[in-house]
Structure formats: structure tokens, C-alpha cells
Short mmCIF file of C-alpha atoms in Angstrom, two decimals:
data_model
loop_
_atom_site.label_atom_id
_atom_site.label_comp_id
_atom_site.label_asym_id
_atom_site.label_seq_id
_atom_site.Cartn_x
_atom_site.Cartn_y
_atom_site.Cartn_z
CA UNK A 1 0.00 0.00 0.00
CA UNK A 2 2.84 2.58 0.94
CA UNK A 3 4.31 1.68 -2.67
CA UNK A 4 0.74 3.03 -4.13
CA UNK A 5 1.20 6.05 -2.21
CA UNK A 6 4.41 6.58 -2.85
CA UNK A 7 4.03 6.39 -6.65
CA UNK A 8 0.51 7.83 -7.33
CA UNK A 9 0.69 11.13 -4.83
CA UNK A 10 3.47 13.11 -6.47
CA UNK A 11 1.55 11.83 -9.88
CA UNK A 12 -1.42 13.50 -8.33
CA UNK A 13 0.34 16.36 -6.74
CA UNK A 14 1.58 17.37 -10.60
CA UNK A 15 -1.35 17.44 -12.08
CA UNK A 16 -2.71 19.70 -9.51
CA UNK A 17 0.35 21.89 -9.82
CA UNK A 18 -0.02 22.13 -13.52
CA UNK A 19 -3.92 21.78 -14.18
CA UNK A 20 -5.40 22.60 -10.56
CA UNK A 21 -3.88 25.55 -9.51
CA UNK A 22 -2.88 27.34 -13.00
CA UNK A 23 -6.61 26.94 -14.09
CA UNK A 24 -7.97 28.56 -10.46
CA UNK A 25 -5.46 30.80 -10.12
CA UNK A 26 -5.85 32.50 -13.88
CA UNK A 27 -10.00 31.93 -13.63
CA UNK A 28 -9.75 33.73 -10.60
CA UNK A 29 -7.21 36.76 -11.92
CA UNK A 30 -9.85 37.10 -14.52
CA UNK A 31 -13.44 36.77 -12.96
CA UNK A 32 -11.73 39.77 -10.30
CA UNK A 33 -11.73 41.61 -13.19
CA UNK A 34 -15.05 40.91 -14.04
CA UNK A 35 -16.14 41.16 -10.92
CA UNK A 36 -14.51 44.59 -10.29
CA UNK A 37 -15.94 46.05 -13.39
CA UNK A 38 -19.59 44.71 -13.15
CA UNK A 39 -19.74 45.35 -9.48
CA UNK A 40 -18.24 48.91 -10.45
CA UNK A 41 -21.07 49.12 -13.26
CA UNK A 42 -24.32 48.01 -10.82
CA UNK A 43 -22.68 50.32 -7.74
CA UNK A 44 -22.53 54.02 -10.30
CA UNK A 45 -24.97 56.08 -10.98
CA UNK A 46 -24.71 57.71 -14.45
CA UNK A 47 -24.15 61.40 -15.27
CA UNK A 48 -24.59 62.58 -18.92
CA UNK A 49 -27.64 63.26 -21.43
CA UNK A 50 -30.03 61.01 -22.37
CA UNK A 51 -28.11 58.97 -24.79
CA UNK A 52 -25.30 58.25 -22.04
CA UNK A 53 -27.37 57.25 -19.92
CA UNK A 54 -29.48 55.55 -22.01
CA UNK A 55 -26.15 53.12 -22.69
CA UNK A 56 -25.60 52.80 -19.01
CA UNK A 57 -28.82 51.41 -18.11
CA UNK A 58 -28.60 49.10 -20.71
CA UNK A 59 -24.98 48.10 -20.09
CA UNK A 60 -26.46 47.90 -15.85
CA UNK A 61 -29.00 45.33 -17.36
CA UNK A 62 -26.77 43.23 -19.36
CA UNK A 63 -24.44 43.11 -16.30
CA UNK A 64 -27.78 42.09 -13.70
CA UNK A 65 -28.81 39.71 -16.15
CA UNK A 66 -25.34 37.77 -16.55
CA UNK A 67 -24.88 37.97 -12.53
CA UNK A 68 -28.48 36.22 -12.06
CA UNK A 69 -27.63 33.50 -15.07
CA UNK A 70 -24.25 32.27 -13.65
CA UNK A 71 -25.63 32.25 -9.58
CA UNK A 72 -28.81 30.73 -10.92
CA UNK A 73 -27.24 27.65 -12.66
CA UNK A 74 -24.74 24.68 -12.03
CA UNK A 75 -21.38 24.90 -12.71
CA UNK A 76 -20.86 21.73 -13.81
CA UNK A 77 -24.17 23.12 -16.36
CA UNK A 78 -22.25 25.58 -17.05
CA UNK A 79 -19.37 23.41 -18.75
CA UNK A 80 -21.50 21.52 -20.63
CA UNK A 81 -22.92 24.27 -22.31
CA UNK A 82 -19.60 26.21 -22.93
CA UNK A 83 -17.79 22.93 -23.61
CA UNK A 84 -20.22 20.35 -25.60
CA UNK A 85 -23.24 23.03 -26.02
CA UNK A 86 -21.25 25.85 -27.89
CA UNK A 87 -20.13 23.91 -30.81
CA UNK A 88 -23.73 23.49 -32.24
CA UNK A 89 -23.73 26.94 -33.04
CA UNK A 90 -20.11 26.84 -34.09
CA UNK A 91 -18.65 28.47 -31.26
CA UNK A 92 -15.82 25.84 -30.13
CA UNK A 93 -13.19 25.98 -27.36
CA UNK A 94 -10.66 23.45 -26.94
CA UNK A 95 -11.08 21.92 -22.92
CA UNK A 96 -8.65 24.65 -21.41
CA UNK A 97 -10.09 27.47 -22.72
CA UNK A 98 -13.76 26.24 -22.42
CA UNK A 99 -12.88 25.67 -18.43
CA UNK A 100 -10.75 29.02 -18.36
CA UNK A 101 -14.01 30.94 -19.88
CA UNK A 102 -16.47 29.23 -17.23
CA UNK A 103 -14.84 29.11 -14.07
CA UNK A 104 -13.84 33.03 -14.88
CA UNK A 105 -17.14 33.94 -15.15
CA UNK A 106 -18.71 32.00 -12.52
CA UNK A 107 -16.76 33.56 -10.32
CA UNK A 108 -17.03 36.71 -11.73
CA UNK A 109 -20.37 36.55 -11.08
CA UNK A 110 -20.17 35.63 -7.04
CA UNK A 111 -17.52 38.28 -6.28
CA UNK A 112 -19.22 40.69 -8.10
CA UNK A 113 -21.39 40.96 -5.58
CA UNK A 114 -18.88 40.63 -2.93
CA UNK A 115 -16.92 43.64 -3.78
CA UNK A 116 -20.17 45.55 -4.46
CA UNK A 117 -20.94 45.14 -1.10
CA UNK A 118 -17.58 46.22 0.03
CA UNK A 119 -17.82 48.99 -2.00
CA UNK A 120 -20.97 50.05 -0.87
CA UNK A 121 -20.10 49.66 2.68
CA UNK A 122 -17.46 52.39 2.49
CA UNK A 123 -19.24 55.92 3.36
CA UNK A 124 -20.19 58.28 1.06
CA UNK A 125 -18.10 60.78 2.72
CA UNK A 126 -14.51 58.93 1.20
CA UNK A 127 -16.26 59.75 -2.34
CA UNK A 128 -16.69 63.33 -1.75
CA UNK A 129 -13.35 63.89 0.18
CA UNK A 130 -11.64 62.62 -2.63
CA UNK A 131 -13.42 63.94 -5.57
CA UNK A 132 -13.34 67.46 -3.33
CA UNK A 133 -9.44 67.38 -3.57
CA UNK A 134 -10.34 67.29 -7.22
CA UNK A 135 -9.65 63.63 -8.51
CA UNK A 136 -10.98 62.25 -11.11
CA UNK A 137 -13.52 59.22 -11.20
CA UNK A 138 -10.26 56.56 -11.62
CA UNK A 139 -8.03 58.35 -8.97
CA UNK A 140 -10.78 58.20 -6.81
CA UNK A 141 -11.24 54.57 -7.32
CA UNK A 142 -7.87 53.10 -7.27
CA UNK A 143 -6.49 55.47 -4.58
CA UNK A 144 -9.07 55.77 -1.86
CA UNK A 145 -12.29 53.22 -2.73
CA UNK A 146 -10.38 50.10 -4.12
CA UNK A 147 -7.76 49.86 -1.11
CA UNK A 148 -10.37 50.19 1.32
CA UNK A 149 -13.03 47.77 -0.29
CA UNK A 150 -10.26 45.08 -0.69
CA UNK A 151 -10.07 44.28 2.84
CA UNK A 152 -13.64 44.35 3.30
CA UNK A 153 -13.66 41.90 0.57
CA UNK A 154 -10.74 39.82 1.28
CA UNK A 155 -12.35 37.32 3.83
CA UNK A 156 -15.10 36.57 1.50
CA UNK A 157 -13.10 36.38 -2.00
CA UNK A 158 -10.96 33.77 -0.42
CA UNK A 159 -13.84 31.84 0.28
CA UNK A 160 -14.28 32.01 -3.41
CA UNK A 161 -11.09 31.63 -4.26
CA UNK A 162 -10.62 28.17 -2.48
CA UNK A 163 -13.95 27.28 -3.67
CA UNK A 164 -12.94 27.51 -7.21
CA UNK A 165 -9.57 25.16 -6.21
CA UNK A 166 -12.23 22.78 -4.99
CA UNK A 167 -14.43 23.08 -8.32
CA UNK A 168 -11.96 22.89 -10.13
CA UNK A 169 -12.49 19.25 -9.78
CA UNK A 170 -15.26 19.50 -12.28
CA UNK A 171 -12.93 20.31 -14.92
CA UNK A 172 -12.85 16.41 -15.06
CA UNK A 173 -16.17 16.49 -16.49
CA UNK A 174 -14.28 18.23 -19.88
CA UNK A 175 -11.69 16.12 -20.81
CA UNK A 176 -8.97 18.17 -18.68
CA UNK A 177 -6.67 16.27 -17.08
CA UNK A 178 -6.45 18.28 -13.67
CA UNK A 179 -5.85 16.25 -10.71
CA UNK A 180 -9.32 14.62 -9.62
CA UNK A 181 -9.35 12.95 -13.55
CA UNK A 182 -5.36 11.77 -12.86
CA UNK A 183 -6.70 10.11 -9.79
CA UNK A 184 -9.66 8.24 -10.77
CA UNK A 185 -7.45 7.29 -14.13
CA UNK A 186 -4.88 5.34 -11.33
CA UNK A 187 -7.94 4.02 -9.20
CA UNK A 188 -9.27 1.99 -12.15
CA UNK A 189 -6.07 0.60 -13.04
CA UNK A 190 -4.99 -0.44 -9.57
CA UNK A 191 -8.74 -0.93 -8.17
CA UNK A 192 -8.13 1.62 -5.52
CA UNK A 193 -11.11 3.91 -5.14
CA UNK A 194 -10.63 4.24 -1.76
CA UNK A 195 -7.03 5.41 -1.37
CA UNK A 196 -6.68 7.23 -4.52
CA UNK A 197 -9.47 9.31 -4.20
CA UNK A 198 -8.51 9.74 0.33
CA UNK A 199 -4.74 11.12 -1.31
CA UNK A 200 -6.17 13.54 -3.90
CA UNK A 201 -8.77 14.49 -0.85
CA UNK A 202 -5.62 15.17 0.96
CA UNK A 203 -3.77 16.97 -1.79
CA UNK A 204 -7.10 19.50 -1.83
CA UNK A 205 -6.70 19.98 1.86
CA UNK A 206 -3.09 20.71 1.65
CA UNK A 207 -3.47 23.58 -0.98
CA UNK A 208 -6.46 25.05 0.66
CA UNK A 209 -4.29 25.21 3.93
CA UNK A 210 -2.13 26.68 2.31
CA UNK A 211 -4.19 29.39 0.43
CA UNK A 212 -5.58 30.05 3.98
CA UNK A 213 -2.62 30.96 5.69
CA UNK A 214 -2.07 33.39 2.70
CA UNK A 215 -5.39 34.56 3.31
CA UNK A 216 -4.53 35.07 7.17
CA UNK A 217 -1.13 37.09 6.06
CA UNK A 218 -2.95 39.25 3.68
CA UNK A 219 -5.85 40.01 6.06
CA UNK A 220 -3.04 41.33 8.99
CA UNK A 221 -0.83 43.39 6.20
CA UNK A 222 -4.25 44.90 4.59
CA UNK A 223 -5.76 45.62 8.79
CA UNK A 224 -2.35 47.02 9.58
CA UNK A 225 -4.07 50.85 9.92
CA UNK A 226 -7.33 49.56 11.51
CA UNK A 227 -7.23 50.65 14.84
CA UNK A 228 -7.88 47.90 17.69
CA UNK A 229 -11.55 47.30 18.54
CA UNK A 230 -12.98 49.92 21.48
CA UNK A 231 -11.03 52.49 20.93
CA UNK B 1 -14.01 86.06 -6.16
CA UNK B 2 -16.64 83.51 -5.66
CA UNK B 3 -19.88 84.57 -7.50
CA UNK B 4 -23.10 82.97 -7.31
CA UNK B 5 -26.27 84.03 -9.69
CA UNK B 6 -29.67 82.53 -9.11
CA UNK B 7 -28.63 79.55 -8.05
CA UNK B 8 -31.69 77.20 -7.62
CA UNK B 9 -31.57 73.54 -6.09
CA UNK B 10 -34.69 71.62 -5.66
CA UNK B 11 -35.04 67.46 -4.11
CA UNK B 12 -38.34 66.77 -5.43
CA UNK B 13 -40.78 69.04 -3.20
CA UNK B 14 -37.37 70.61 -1.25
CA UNK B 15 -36.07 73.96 -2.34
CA UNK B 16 -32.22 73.71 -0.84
CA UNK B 17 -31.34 76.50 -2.66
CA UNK B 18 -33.80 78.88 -4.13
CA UNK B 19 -32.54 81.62 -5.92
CA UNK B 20 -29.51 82.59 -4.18
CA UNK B 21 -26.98 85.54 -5.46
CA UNK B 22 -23.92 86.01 -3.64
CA UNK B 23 -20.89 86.97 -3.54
CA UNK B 24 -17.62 85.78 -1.78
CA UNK B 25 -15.03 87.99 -1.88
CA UNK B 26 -10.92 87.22 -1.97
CA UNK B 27 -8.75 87.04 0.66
CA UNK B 28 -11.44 87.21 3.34
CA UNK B 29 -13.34 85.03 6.04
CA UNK B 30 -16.62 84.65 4.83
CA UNK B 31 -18.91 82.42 7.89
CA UNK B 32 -22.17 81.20 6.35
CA UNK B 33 -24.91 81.27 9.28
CA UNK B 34 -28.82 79.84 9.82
CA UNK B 35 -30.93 77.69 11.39
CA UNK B 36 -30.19 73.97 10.90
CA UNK B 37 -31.77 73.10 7.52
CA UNK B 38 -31.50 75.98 6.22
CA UNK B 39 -29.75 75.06 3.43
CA UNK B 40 -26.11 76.15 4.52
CA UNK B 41 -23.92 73.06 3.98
CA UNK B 42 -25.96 72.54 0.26
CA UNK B 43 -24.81 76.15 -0.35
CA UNK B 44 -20.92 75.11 0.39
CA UNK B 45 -21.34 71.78 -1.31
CA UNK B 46 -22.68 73.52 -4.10
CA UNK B 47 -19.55 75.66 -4.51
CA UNK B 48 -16.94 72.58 -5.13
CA UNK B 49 -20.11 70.61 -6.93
CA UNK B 50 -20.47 67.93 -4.22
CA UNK B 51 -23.99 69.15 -4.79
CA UNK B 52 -25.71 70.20 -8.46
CA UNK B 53 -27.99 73.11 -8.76
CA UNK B 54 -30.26 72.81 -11.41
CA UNK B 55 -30.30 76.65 -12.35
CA UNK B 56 -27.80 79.52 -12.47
CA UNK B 57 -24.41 80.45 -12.85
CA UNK B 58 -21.03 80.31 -10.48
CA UNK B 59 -18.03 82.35 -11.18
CA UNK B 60 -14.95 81.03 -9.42
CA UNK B 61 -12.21 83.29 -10.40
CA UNK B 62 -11.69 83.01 -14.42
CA UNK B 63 -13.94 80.49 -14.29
CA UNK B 64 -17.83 80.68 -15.31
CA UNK B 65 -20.08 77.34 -15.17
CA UNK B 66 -24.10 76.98 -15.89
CA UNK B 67 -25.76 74.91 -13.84
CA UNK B 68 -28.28 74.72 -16.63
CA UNK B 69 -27.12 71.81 -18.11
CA UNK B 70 -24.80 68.91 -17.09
CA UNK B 71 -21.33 70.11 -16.52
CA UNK B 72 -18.46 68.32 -18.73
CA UNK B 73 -15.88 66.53 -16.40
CA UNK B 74 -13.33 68.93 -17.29
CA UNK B 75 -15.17 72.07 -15.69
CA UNK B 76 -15.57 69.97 -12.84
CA UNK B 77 -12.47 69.38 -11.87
CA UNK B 78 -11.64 72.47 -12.82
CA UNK B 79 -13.84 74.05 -10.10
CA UNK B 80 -12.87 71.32 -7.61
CA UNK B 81 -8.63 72.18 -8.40
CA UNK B 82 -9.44 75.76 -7.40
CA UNK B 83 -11.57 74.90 -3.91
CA UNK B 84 -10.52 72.40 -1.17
CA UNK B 85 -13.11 71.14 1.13
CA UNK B 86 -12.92 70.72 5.21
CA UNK B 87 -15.75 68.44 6.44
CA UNK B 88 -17.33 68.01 9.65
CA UNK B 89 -16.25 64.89 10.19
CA UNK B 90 -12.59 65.65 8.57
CA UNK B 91 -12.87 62.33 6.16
CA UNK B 92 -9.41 61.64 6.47
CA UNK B 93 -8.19 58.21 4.18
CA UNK B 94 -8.47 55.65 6.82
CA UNK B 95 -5.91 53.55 4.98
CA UNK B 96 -3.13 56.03 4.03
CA UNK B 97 -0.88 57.43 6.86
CA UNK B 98 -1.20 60.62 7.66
CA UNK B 99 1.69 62.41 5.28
CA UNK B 100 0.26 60.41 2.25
CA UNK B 101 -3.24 61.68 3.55
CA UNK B 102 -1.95 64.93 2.75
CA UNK B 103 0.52 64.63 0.08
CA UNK B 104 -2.43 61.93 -2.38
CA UNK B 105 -3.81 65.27 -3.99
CA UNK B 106 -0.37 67.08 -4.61
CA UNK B 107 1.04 64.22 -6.15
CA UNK B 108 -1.69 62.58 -7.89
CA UNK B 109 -4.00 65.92 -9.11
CA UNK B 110 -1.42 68.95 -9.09
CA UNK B 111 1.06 66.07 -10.14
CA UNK B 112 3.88 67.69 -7.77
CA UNK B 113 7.07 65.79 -7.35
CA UNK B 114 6.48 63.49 -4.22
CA UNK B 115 9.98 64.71 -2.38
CA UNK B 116 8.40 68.17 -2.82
CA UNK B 117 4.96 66.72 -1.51
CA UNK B 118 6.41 65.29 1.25
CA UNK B 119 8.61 68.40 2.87
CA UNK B 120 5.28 70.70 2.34
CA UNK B 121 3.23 68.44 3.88
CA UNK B 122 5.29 68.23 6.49
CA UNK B 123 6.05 71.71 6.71
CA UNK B 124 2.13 71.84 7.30
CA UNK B 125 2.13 69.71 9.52
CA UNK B 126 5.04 71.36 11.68
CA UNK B 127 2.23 74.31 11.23
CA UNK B 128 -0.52 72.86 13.45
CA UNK B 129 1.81 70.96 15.87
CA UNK B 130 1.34 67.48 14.23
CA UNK B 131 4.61 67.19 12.42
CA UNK B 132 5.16 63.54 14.88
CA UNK B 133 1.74 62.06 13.05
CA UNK B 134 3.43 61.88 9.50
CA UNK B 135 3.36 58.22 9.87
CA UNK B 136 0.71 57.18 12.09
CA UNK B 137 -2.78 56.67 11.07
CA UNK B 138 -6.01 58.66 10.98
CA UNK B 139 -7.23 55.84 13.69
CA UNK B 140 -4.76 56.68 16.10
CA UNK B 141 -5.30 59.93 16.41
CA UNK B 142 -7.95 61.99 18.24
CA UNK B 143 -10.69 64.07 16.46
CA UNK B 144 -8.59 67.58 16.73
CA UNK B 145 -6.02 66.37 15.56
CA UNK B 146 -7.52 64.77 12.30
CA UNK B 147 -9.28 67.68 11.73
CA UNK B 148 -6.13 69.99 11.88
CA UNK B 149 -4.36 67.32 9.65
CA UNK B 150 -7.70 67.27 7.28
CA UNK B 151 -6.91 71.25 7.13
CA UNK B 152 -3.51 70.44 6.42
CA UNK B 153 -4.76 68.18 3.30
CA UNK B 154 -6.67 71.33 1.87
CA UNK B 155 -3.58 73.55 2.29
CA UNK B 156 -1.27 71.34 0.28
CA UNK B 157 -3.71 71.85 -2.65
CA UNK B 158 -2.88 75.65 -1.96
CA UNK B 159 -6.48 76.36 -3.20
CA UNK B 160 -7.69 79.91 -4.56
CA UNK B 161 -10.80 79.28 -1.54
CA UNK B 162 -10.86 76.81 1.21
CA UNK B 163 -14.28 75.59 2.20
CA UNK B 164 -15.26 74.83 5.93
CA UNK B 165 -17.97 72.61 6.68
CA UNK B 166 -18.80 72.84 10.01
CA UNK B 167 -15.61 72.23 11.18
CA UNK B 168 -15.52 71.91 14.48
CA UNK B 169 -19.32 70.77 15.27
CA UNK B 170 -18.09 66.85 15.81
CA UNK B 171 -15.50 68.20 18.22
CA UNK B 172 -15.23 68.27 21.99
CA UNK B 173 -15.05 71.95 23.17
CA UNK B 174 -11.40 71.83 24.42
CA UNK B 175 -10.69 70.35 20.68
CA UNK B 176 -12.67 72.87 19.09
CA UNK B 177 -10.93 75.53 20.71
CA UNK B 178 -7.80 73.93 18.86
CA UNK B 179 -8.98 73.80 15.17
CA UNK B 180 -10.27 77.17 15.56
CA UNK B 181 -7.21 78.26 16.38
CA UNK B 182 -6.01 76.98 13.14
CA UNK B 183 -8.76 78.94 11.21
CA UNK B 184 -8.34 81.99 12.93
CA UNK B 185 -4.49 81.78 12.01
CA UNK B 186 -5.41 81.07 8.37
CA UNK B 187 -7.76 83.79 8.39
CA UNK B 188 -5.35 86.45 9.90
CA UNK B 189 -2.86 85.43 6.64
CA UNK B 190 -5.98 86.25 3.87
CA UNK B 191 -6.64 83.28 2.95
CA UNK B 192 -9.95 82.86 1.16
CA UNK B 193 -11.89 81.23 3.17
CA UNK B 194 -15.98 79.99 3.45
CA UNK B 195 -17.02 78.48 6.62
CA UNK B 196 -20.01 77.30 7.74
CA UNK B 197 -20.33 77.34 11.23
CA UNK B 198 -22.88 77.47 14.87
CA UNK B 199 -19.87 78.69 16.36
CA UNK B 200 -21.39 82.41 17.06
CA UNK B 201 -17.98 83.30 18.78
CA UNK B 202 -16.13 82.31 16.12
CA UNK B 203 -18.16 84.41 13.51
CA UNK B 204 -17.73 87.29 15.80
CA UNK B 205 -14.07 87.53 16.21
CA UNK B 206 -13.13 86.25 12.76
CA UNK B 207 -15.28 87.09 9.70
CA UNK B 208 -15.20 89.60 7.70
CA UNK B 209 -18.69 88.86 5.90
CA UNK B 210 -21.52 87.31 7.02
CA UNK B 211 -24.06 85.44 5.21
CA UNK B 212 -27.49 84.20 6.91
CA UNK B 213 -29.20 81.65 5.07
CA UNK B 214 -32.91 80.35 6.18
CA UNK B 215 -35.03 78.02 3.48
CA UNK B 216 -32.53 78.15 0.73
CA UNK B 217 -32.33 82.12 0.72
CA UNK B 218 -29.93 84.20 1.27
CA UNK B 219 -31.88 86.78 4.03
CA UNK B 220 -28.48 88.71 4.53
CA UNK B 221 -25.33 89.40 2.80
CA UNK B 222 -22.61 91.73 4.68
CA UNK B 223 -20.31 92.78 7.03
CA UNK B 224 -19.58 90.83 10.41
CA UNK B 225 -20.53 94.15 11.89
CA UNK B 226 -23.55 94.49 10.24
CA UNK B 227 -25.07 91.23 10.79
CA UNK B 228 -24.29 91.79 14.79
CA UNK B 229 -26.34 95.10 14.67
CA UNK B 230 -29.45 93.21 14.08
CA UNK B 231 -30.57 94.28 11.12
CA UNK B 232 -33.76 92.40 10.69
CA UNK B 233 -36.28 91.33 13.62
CA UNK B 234 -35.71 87.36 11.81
CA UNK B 235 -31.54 87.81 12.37
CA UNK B 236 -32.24 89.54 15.59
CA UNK B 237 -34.21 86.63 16.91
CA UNK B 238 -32.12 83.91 15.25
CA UNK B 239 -29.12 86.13 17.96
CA UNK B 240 -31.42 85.42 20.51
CA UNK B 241 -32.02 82.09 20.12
CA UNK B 242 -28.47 81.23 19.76
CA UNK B 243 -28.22 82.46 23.72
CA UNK B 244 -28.80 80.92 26.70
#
């Protein structure tokens, strides 16, 4: 039994350092992104004529009606459709890219409304101070709102964060070979189940660990000018 | 000079502003006074277009806006680069320390170079007896003393007017006495200043002008010495009522 584990863990532990991690890692990069700018888009309140505006409430509904689709469906739906579903009306993605596409915008769509909230949680009165020293819309954002909503959101987008690691599992489901497919592959040749599947278990744990002691780090650099509680 | 022509701001049934003309003139105090509601902060707020009138015009030195239709983000910012606001409740950026507090809008709007941010700001600093806060937090320090470093923050934009919102009103008295201080100082070196204040003391000793505002008019536009002759029977009680 040790000789199983010996062989088939740092098998497993590869895949998960070149499928798991790469694919949640680089969904994640991108559905912040996402989430920044639809969270950014649902938060605003548009200045302009008619025709400006007219755009923005449009663009608003386009970005309510994507958040509702992706937190209203399953993910493993969700690959299907981008993955087996797209090519009927000739939109194809090779696995990768298909699982890229769909974790990025699943979670797009959940920390959207995480950093909305942070954003909205901030008071008013950081706005105005900052516009009042006369910066403009971006300044005001990356300087002042951004900083602030980031450690507001920080607990919660790790949450999503090692969700997606644990999702990522359902890459399987396409063809990729991430680390959940590379350890069912080695229980049906060595009849298994049990161990295989209790070591890539483990291997989840260990990189969630992980990511949470990151988290923990972060969290104490980001709270560094947050005064203790009380006083 | 700050110039205001029929400028009219209206929340659904609300008139904040109705009609107001008025003028601010350089290198003096002005103190905006009036009952609470009266429209006094959305008359400041106005000024550096935290707030939008619908109607009328503002002159801010070359500078002429209509409130008639949506001002481009350029005349904005314009306005905002030649004001710098004070709030009540001194907004500091919770997450910067205190010299990047003041040195953000130097740097980042008047594009200064940051060594040159930094010695001004803490030149200001050395000002108002803070110069040990440069790097500490807003959150460790006591109301006062954000609100003299807040002051600090509009100085480094050196701004053609420097707005006061009720500076002091979120202040213990013995901290009050402290920022006032400050304004009085600022005041006595012609700076072009706007406050908006209950302090009655304060309007005494150190404006020049007075406005009194009550329902989003302007009832009185003049001299410090003026206003405190009780001009009208309303600004005579509104003295009154401010005693006890």
C-alpha cells in the first residue's frame, strides 16, 4: 500500500500543480476583473444626457442579467454548455479554454457581488473627500475606494477563491486532465477507489491550507491601519 | 471672487437652494450662518459641486459654469482644483498614513514631485503641531487632531478658496478651541476662506462677511458688523435664540 502512495501522490500532486492551480489561479485573476468592473457598473450612478445614460442602463441590465444567469445555474451546467453546447452553433473551445471561460465567469459573477458590497459599505463621505481634492472618477477609485473595499472583501473572495480550487475538480467532467481525472485514471487501473481518491482528498486539503494561511497574512498586512476594537 | 447668480436647487418638493446671489469675496473670512436646515452646507457643497444646482451660474475666479445643463468633467475638476473642502467629520483616508493623507492630492492631481509633496506636507504639519503624526494613522489619532491634519490636506492643494464645513461641530469643546485656532491663524494670513459654522464666537471675532441663510435664501449678505447690529427682527431673533 505505501508503494501506491508513494508512486501515485506526487503523480497526483503534478497534475494539480499544472492543471489545478494554473486553471484557479488565472480563472480567478480574470473573474476579479469581471467582478470589479460589473460590481463597479451596478454600484454608479450615471451622469450625462439622455443617450449616455441611455447606454448605461442598458450596459447595468446586461451586467444584472449575466450575474443572475451564472448564480442561478450549475457549474458543472455551465461546462457543458460552454464545452459540448457551444459547438452546435459553431462556437468551439478546446477543454482549457472552455474551463478558463467558465470558471472566470462563474466567479465573476459571485464576487461581483462581494466587492459591491464592500464597496458600498465604504461611506459616502470617502467619495466626496476625494473627488473634493479634485480627482478624477479613476483616482478616486484606485487610490481611496479600491484599497479600502479590498479588505472588506478579502475574507469573503478567499472563500471564493478556495472554492474555485475545490471546483476545479469538475474540470474532469471536460476532458482536462487536472488532478481529480489523474486520480480516478490510477484508481481503475490499480482498483483503488478508496485510497486514490482519500490522497487527492488530501492533496485539496493541503493547498487550501495553504491558500488560507495566505489569506490570514494578507488580512493582517491589509488591517495594519485599523485601529484595535474599542477604541 | 466667488460669485453665485440665481442659483436654484430643488429634491423633489425641497427647495435647498432657491434663488440665491452672492458673492464671496478674496482674501477674506466669509462664515455662512442659519438655522439647521436651512440650506447652509448645500450652499458650500454647491460651490466645489459635491452638490448640483439645477439653475444659475457660479463664477470662481476666471472660471464661469451653468448649472443649466450637465457640466463636462473637465469644468468639474476644474472648479474642484481651485476649492478644497474641510468636512465636519474631517474624512481623512483611513488607509493612508497621515503624510500620504496629505501629500495623495499634490502628487496625484497637481502632479507635484512626491519629495516636494512630502517636505510641504510636512512643513504643514510642523504648522498645526502634528509634524510627529506623518506616519501614524487617521485611527490613532484623536478628532482635533484629524481635523487639523484634514486642514492640512486642503492647504497642500494651496487652493484659490478653502471651504469649511462645520468644522468643528463633531468636536469636543477643548478640541474645538484647537482647530479654531487653526482657522483663525489662516484667516489672519488672507486666505480665502468659506465656513459654515454654529460657532457664534467664532463668527464674531473672525469674519469679515456674514451670510445668513434660512429656506434656501440668502436673508443677509454683509459685514460681520452688520449682521451683529441686528438688522432684521428674523436675524435679531435667530441672535437670541443662539443664547442661553
Amino acid at each position: 500500500m505505501w508503494e501506491i502512495i508513494r508512486t501515485a501522490t506526487p503523480e497526483i500532486v503534478w497534475a494539480g500543480l499544472k492543471y489545478t492551480i494554473p486553471i484557479a489561479v488565472i480563472s480567478f485573476a480574470i473573474g476579479l476583473v469581471i467582478a470589479a468592473i460589473t460590481a463597479l457598473v451596478r454600484t454608479s450612478t450615471p451622469r450625462g444626457n439622455q443617450v449616455v445614460k441611455g447606454l448605461w442602463y442598458l450596459g447595468r441590465a446586461v451586467f444584472t442579467f449575466y450575474v443572475w444567469l451564472f448564480r442561478s445555474t450549475p457549474l458543472l451546467v455551465q461546462l457543458f454548455i460552454v464545452f459540448f453546447g457551444l459547438p452546435n452553433l459553431g462556437i468551439q473551445f478546446d477543454a482549457w479554454t472552455a474551463g478558463i471561460i467558465t470558471f472566470s465567469l462563474n466567479t465573476g459573477a459571485y464576487a461581483s457581488e462581494t466587492i459591491r458590497g464592500a464597496i458600498s459599505s465604504l461611506p459616502t463621505s470617502q467619495w466626496e473627500a476625494a473627488y473634493s481634492l479634485g480627482m478624477t472618477y479613476h483616482q478616486v477609485l484606485f487610490l481611496v475606494i479600491f484599497p479600502q473595499a479590498l479588505r472588506v472583501a478579502l475574507p469573503p473572495l478567499s472563500n471564493s477563491f478556495i472554492g474555485l480550487v475545490k471546483d476545479t475538480s469538475l474540470a474532469s467532467s471536460i476532458t482536462i486532465l487536472e488532478m481529480f481525472m489523474v486520480s480516478q485514471q490510477i484508481a481503475s487501473h490499480n482498483y483503488q477507489p478508496l485510497l486514490m481518491y482519500s490522497i487527492v482528498a488530501a492533496v485539496y486539503a493541503v493547498f487550501c491550507t495553504i491558500l488560507t494561511i495566505l489569506q490570514h497574512a494578507l488580512e493582517k498586512r491589509m488591517s495594519r491601519y485599523v485601529v484595535a476594537e474599542g477604541e | 471672487m466667488i460669485k453665485l447668480t440665481h442659483v436654484d436647487k430643488q429634491y423633489k418638493e425641497h427647495h435647498a437652494l432657491a434663488d440665491v446671489s452672492v458673492e464671496f469675496p478674496e482674501h477674506q473670512t466669509t462664515v455662512i450662518l442659519g438655522p439647521s436646515g436651512a440650506g447652509k452646507s448645500t450652499l458650500l457643497r454647491a460651490i466645489n459641486l459635491l452638490e448640483r444646482p439645477q439653475q444659475g451660474q457660479m463664477t470662481i475666479g476666471d472660471l464661469t459654469v451653468d448649472f443649466a445643463h450637465p457640466l463636462s468633467n473637465k469644468e468639474v475638476l476644474a472648479v474642484r482644483r481651485k476649492t478644497a473642502m474641510v468636512f465636519q467629520s474631517w474624512n481623512l483616508f483611513p488607509h493612508l498614513t497621515i503624510l500620504k493623507n496629505i501629500t495623495a492630492g499634490p502628487i496625484h492631481v497637481l502632479k507635484q514631485d512626491p519629495a516636494i509633496a512630502e517636505k510641504r506636507a510636512l512643513a504643514l504639519l510642523e504648522q498645526v503641531g502634528l509634524a510627529e503624526t506623518a506616519h501614524r494613522y487617521p485611527g490613532q489619532l484623536s478628532g482635533g487632531q484629524q481635523q487639523r491634519i484634514s486642514i492640512c490636506r486642503a492647504l497642500a492643494m494651496d487652493p484659490y478658496y478653502i471651504l469649511f464645513d462645520e468644522p468643528t461641530s463633531a468636536l469636543d469643546p477643548e478640541l474645538e478651541a484647537q482647530v479654531l485656532r487653526v482657522l483663525q491663524d489662516l484667516a489672519k494670513r488672507q486666505n480665502s476662506m468659506i465656513v459654515v459654522t454654529h460657532n457664534m464666537e467664532f463668527a464674531r471675532r473672525v469674519a469679515d462677511q456674514i451670510v445668513f441663510v434660512e429656506d434656501g435664501r440668502v436673508e443677509f449678505a454683509g459685514t460681520s458688523a452688520a449682521f451683529f447690529n441686528r438688522p432684521t427682527e428674523r436675524i435679531a431673533a435667530f441672535l437670541d435664540a443662539m443664547k442661553f
